[in-house]
Structures are given as structure tokens and as C-alpha cells.
PDB file of C-alpha atoms in Angstrom:
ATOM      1  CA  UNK A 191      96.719 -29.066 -15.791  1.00  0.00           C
ATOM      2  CA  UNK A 192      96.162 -27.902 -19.584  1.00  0.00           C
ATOM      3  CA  UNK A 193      97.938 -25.655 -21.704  1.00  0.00           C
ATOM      4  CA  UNK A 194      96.148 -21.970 -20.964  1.00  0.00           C
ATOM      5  CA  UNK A 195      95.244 -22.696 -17.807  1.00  0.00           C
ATOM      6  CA  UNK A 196      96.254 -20.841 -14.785  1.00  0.00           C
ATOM      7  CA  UNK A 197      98.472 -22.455 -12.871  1.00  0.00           C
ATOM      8  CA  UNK A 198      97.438 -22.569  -9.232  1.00  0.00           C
ATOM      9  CA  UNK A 199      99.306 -20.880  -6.399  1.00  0.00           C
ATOM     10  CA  UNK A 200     101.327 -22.273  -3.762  1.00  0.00           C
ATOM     11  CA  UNK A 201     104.049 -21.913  -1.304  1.00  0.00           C
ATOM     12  CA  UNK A 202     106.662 -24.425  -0.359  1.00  0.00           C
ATOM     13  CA  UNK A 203     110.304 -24.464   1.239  1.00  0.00           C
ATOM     14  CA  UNK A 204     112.565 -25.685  -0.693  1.00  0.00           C
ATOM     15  CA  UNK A 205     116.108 -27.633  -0.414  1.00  0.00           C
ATOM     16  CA  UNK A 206     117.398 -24.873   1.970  1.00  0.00           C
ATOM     17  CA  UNK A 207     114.547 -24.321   4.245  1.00  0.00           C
ATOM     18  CA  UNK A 208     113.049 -20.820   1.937  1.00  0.00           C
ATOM     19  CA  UNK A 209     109.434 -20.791   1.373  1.00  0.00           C
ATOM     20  CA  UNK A 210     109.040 -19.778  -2.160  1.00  0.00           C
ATOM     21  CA  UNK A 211     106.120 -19.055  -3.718  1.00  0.00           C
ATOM     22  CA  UNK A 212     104.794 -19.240  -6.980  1.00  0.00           C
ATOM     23  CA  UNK A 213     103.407 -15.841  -7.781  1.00  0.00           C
ATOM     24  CA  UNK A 214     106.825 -14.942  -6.415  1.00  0.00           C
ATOM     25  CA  UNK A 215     108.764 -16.945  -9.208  1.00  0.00           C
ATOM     26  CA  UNK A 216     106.776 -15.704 -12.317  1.00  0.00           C
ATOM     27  CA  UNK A 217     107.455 -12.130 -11.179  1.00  0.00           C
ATOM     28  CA  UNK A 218     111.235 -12.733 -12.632  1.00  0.00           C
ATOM     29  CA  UNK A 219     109.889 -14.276 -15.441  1.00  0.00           C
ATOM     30  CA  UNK A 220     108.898 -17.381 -17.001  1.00  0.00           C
ATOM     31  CA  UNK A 221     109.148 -20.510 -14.626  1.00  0.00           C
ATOM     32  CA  UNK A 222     109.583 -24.188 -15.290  1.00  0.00           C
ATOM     33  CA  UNK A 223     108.727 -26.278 -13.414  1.00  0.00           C
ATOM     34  CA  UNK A 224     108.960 -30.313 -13.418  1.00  0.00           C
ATOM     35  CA  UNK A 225     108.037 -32.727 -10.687  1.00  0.00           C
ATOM     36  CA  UNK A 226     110.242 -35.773 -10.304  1.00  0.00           C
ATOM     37  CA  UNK A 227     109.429 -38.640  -8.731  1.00  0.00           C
ATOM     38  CA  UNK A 228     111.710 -39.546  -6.143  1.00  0.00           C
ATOM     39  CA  UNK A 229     115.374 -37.371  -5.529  1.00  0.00           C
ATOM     40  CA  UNK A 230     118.445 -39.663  -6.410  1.00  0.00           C
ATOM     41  CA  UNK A 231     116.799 -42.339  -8.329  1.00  0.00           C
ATOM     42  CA  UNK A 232     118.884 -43.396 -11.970  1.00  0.00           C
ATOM     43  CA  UNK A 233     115.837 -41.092 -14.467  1.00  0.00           C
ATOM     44  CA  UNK A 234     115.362 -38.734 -11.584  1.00  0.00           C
ATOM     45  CA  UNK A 235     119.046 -37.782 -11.044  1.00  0.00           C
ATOM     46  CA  UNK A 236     119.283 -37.887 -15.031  1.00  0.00           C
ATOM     47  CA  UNK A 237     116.609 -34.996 -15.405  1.00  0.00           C
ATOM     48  CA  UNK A 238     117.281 -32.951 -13.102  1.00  0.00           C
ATOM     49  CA  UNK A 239     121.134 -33.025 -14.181  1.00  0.00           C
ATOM     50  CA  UNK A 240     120.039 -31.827 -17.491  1.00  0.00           C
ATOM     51  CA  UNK A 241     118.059 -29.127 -16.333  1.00  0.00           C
ATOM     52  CA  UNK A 242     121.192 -28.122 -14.440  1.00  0.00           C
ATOM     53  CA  UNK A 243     123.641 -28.490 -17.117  1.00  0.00           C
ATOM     54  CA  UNK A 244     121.527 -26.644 -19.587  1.00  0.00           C
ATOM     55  CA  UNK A 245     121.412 -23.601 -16.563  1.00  0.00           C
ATOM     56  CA  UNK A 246     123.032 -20.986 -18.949  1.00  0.00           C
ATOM     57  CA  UNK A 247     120.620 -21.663 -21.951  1.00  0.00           C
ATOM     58  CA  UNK A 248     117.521 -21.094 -19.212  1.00  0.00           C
ATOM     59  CA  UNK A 249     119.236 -18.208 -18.099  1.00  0.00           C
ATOM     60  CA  UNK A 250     119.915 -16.654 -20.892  1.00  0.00           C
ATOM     61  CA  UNK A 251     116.314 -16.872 -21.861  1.00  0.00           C
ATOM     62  CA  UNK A 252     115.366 -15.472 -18.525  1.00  0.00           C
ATOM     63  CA  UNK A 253     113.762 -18.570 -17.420  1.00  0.00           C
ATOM     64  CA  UNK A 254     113.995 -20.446 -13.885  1.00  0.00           C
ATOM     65  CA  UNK A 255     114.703 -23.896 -13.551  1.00  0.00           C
ATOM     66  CA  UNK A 256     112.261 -25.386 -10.131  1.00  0.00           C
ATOM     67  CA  UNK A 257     112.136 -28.686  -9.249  1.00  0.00           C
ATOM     68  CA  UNK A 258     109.368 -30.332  -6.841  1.00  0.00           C
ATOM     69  CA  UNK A 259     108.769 -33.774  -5.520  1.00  0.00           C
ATOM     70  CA  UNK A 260     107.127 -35.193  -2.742  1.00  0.00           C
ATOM     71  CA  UNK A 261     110.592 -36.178  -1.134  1.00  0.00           C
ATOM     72  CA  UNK A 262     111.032 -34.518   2.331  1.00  0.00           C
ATOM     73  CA  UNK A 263     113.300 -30.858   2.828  1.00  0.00           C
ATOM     74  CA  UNK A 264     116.496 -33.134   3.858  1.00  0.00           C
ATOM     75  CA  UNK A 265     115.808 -35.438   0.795  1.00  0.00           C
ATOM     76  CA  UNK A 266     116.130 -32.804  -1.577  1.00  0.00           C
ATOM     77  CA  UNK A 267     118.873 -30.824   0.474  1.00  0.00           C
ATOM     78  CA  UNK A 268     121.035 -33.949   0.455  1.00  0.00           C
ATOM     79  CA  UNK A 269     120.258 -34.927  -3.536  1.00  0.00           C
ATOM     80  CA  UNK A 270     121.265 -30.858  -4.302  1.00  0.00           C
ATOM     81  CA  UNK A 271     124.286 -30.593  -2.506  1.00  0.00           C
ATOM     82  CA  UNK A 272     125.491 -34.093  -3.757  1.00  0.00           C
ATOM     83  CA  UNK A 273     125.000 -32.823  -7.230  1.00  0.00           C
ATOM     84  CA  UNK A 274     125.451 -29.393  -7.437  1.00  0.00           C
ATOM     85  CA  UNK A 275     122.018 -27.935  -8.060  1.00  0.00           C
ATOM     86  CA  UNK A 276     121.939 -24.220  -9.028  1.00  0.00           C
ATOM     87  CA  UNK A 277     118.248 -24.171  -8.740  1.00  0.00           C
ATOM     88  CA  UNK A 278     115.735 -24.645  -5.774  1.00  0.00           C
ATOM     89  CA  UNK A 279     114.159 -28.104  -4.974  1.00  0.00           C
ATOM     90  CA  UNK A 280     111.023 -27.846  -3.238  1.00  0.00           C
ATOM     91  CA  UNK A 281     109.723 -30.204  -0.713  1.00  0.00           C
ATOM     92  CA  UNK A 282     105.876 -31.342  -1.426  1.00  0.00           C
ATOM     93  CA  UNK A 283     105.783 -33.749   1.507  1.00  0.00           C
ATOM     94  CA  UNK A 284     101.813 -34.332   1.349  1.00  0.00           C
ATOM     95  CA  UNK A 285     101.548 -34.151  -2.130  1.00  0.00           C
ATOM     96  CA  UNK A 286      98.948 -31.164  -2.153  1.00  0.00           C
ATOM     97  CA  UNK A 287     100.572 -29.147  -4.928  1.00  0.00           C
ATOM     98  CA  UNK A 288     100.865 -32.117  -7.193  1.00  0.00           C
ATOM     99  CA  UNK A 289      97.734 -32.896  -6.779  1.00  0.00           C
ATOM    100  CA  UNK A 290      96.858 -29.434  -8.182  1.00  0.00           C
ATOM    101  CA  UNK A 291      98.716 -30.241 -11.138  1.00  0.00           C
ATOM    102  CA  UNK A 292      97.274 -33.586 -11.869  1.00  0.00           C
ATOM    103  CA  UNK A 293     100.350 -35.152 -11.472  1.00  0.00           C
ATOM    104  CA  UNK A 294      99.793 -37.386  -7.927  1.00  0.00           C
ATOM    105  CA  UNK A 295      99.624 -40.871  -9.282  1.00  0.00           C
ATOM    106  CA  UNK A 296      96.546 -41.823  -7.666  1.00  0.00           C
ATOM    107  CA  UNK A 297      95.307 -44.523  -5.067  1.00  0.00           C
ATOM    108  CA  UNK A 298      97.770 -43.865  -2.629  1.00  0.00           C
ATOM    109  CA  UNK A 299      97.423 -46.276   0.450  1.00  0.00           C
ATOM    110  CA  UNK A 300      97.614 -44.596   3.588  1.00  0.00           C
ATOM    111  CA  UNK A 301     100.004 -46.658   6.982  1.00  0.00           C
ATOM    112  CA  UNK A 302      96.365 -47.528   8.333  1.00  0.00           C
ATOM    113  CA  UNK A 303      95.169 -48.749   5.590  1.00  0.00           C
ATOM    114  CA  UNK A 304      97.996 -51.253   4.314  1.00  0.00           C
ATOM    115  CA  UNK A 305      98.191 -52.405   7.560  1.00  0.00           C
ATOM    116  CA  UNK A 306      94.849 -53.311   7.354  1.00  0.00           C
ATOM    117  CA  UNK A 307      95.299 -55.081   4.560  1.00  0.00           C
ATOM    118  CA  UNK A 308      98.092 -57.134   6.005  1.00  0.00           C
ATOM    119  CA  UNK A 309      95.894 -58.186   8.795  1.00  0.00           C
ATOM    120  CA  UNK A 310      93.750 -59.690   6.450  1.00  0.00           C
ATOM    121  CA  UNK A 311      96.354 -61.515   4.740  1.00  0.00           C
ATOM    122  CA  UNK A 312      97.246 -59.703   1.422  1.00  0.00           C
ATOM    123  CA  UNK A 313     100.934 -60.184   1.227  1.00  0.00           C
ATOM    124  CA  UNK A 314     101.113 -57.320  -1.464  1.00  0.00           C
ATOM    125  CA  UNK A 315      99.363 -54.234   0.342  1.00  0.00           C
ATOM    126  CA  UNK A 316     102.959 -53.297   2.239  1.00  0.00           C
ATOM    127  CA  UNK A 317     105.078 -53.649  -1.484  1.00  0.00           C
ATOM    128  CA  UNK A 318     102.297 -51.851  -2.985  1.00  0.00           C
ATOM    129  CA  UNK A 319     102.057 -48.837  -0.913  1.00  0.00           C
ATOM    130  CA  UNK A 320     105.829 -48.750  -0.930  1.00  0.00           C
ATOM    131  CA  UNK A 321     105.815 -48.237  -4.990  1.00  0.00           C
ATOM    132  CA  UNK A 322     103.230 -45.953  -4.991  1.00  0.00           C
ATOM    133  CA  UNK A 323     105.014 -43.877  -2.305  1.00  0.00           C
ATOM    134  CA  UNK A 324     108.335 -44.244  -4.198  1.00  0.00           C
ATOM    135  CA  UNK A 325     106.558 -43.605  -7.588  1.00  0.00           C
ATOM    136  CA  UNK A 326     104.549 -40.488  -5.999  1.00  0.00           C
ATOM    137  CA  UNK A 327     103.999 -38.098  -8.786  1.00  0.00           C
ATOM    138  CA  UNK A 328     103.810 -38.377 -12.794  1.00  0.00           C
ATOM    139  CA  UNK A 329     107.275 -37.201 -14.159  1.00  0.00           C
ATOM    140  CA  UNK A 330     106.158 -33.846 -16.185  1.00  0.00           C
ATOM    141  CA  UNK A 331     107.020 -30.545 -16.742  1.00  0.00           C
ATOM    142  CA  UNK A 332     105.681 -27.422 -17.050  1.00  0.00           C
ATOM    143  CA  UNK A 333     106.334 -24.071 -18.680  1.00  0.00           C
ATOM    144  CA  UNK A 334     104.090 -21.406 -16.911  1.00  0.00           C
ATOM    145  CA  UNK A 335     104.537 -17.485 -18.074  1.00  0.00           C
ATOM    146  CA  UNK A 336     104.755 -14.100 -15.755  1.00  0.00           C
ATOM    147  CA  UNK A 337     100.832 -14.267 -15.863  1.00  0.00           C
ATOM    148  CA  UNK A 338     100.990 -18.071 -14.254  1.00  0.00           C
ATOM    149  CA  UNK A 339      99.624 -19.353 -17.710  1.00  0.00           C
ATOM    150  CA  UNK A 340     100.450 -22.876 -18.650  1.00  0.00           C
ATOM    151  CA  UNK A 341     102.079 -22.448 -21.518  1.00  0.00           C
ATOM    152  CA  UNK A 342     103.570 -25.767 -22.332  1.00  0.00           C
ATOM    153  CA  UNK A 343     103.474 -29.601 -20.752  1.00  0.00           C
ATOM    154  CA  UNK A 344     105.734 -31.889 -20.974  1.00  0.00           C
ATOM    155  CA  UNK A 345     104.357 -35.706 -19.618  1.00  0.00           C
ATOM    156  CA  UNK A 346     106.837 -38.261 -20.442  1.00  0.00           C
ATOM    157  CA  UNK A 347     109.037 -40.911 -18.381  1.00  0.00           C
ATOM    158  CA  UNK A 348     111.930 -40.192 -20.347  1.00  0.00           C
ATOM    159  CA  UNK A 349     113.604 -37.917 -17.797  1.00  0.00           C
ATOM    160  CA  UNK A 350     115.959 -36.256 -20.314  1.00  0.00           C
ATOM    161  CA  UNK A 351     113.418 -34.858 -22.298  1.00  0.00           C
ATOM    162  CA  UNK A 352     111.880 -32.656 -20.414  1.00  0.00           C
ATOM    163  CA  UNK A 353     114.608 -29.775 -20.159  1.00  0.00           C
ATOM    164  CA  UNK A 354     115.401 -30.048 -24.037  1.00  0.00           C
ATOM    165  CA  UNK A 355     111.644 -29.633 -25.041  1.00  0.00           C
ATOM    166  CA  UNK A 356     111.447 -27.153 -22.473  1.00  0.00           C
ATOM    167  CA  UNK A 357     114.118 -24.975 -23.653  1.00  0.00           C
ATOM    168  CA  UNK A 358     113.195 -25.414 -27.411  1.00  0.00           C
ATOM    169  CA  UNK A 359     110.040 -24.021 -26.921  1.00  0.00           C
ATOM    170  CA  UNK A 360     111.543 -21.234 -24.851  1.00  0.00           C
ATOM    171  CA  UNK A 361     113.629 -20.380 -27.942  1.00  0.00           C
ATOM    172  CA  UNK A 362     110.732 -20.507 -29.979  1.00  0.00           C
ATOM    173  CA  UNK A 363     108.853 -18.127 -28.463  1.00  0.00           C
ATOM    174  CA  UNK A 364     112.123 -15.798 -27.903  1.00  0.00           C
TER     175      UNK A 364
END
């Protein structure tokens, strides 16, 4: 997903069970957005903290905070309630939405497949799979408008990046 491109639709339910929607979201205003690779891991649990504790400076700019990942409903529930998320977590289980983003790390193995592989003797197909499960999605964020227009990306590892250069260019533009 590029800057000026629309950003495609989608529904999911997030922490709490509520389907939300993305056309839905913009209509308050701006949206950001980052995907996360796995809930409650150390750079995880460090980004979305920051997004959280820099709440008031989103708000105040009229922008909403969204996490996704492709952790399961009762993943995320757990991983909001245990650190007091004032924004929605939503549950990409299949990893369909990030891969409209461009953000699934490909060459995921499916069960059938490693198992496969383990019949024929490579010892690495199971510890493989696992990582790439665990490691689902590329850590990025993105700032999409009322319109659903991409207007900024932010692709780094880093996990406490994301909300700072997020928010600066939300002040920028204010």
C-alpha cells in the first residue's frame, strides 16, 4: 500500500466481539492504523503502549488509534484488558486484510504442508512455520484520511516509532 492510494475496505470484530468497519472509522475522521505482529510480545506490547499513552495527543487531533494483527478475538481481548487499551484491536485471523495492505510476510506454510515436510525428514519445516505464524505481518503503520487515502506509511521494526511519526505528521498537517 502507497501513499495516495485508497485504502481498501474491510470489516473485522475487534477485541470485544464489534465488527467495525473501515469506511465506518474514516467517517469520524482520520484513522491510523498499525498492524503488529503478535499481541503481548516485548516490541509489540511497546507500540501499542505508546499509541495508548499518546491517546490525548490523537484525540485532540481528531484521530483514531486501531490496531490489527492476525492474533485471534481472545488474543487481543486478553492483551487489551491486561493493558488498558482505549482503542479497538481487531482480530485478522486469516490474514486477508493484511494481505491487502502488503503487510503479510509471505510464504506462509500451511498444517498440511509442514507436516509434509516432516514426513520427509526436514527437521526445520515445524520451527519454520511456527516463526512465520508468530512473525505474521510486517510491523507498519498507516495514516489513511476521511476519503480512505493513504496518507502516510510508516514500515519499521522499531515498535516505538510508529505512534511518534504518526502523530508528527498529524500535527503537521493540523
Amino acid at each position: 500500500m502507497r501513499i495516495g492510494t485508497t485504502a481498501p475496505d474491510f470489516e473485522l470484530a475487534d477485541h470485544s466481539g464489534e465488527r467495525r468497519a473501515l469506511t465506518e472509522l474514516t467517517a469520524a475522521g482520520p484513522v491510523v492504523l498499525f498492524f503488529y505482529p503478535a499481541a503481548n510480545s516485548p516490541i509489540c506490547t511497546a507500540q501499542a503502549c505508546h499509541f495508548r499513552d499518546l491517546g490525548t495527543e490523537f484525540e485532540r487531533l481528531g484521530a483514531q488509534r486501531i490496531g490489527i494483527s492476525t492474533d485471534t478475538r481472545d488474543r487481543n481481548q486478553h492483551f487489551a484488558l491486561q493493558r488498558a487499551f482505549d482503542f479497538p484491536l481487531l482480530s485478522d485471523s486469516d490474514g486477508a486484510v493484511a494481505e491487502q495492505f502488503g503487510v503479510r510476510r509471505g510464504g506462509w506454510l500451511t498444517r498440511k504442508r509442514r507436516l509434509r515436510e516432516l514426513e520427509r525428514g526436514h527437521s526445520t519445516a515445524a520451527r519454520r512455520g511456527l516463526v512465520r505464524q508468530l512473525l505474521s505481518v510486517k510491523r507498519t503503520t498507516f495514516v489513511i484520511d476521511r476519503h480512505r487515502v493513504v496518507r502516510m506509511v510508516v514500515r519499521s521494526e522499531r515498535g516505538h516509532v510508529h505512534a511518534t511519526k504518526a502523530l508528527d505528521y498529524l500535527r503537521y498537517l493540523s
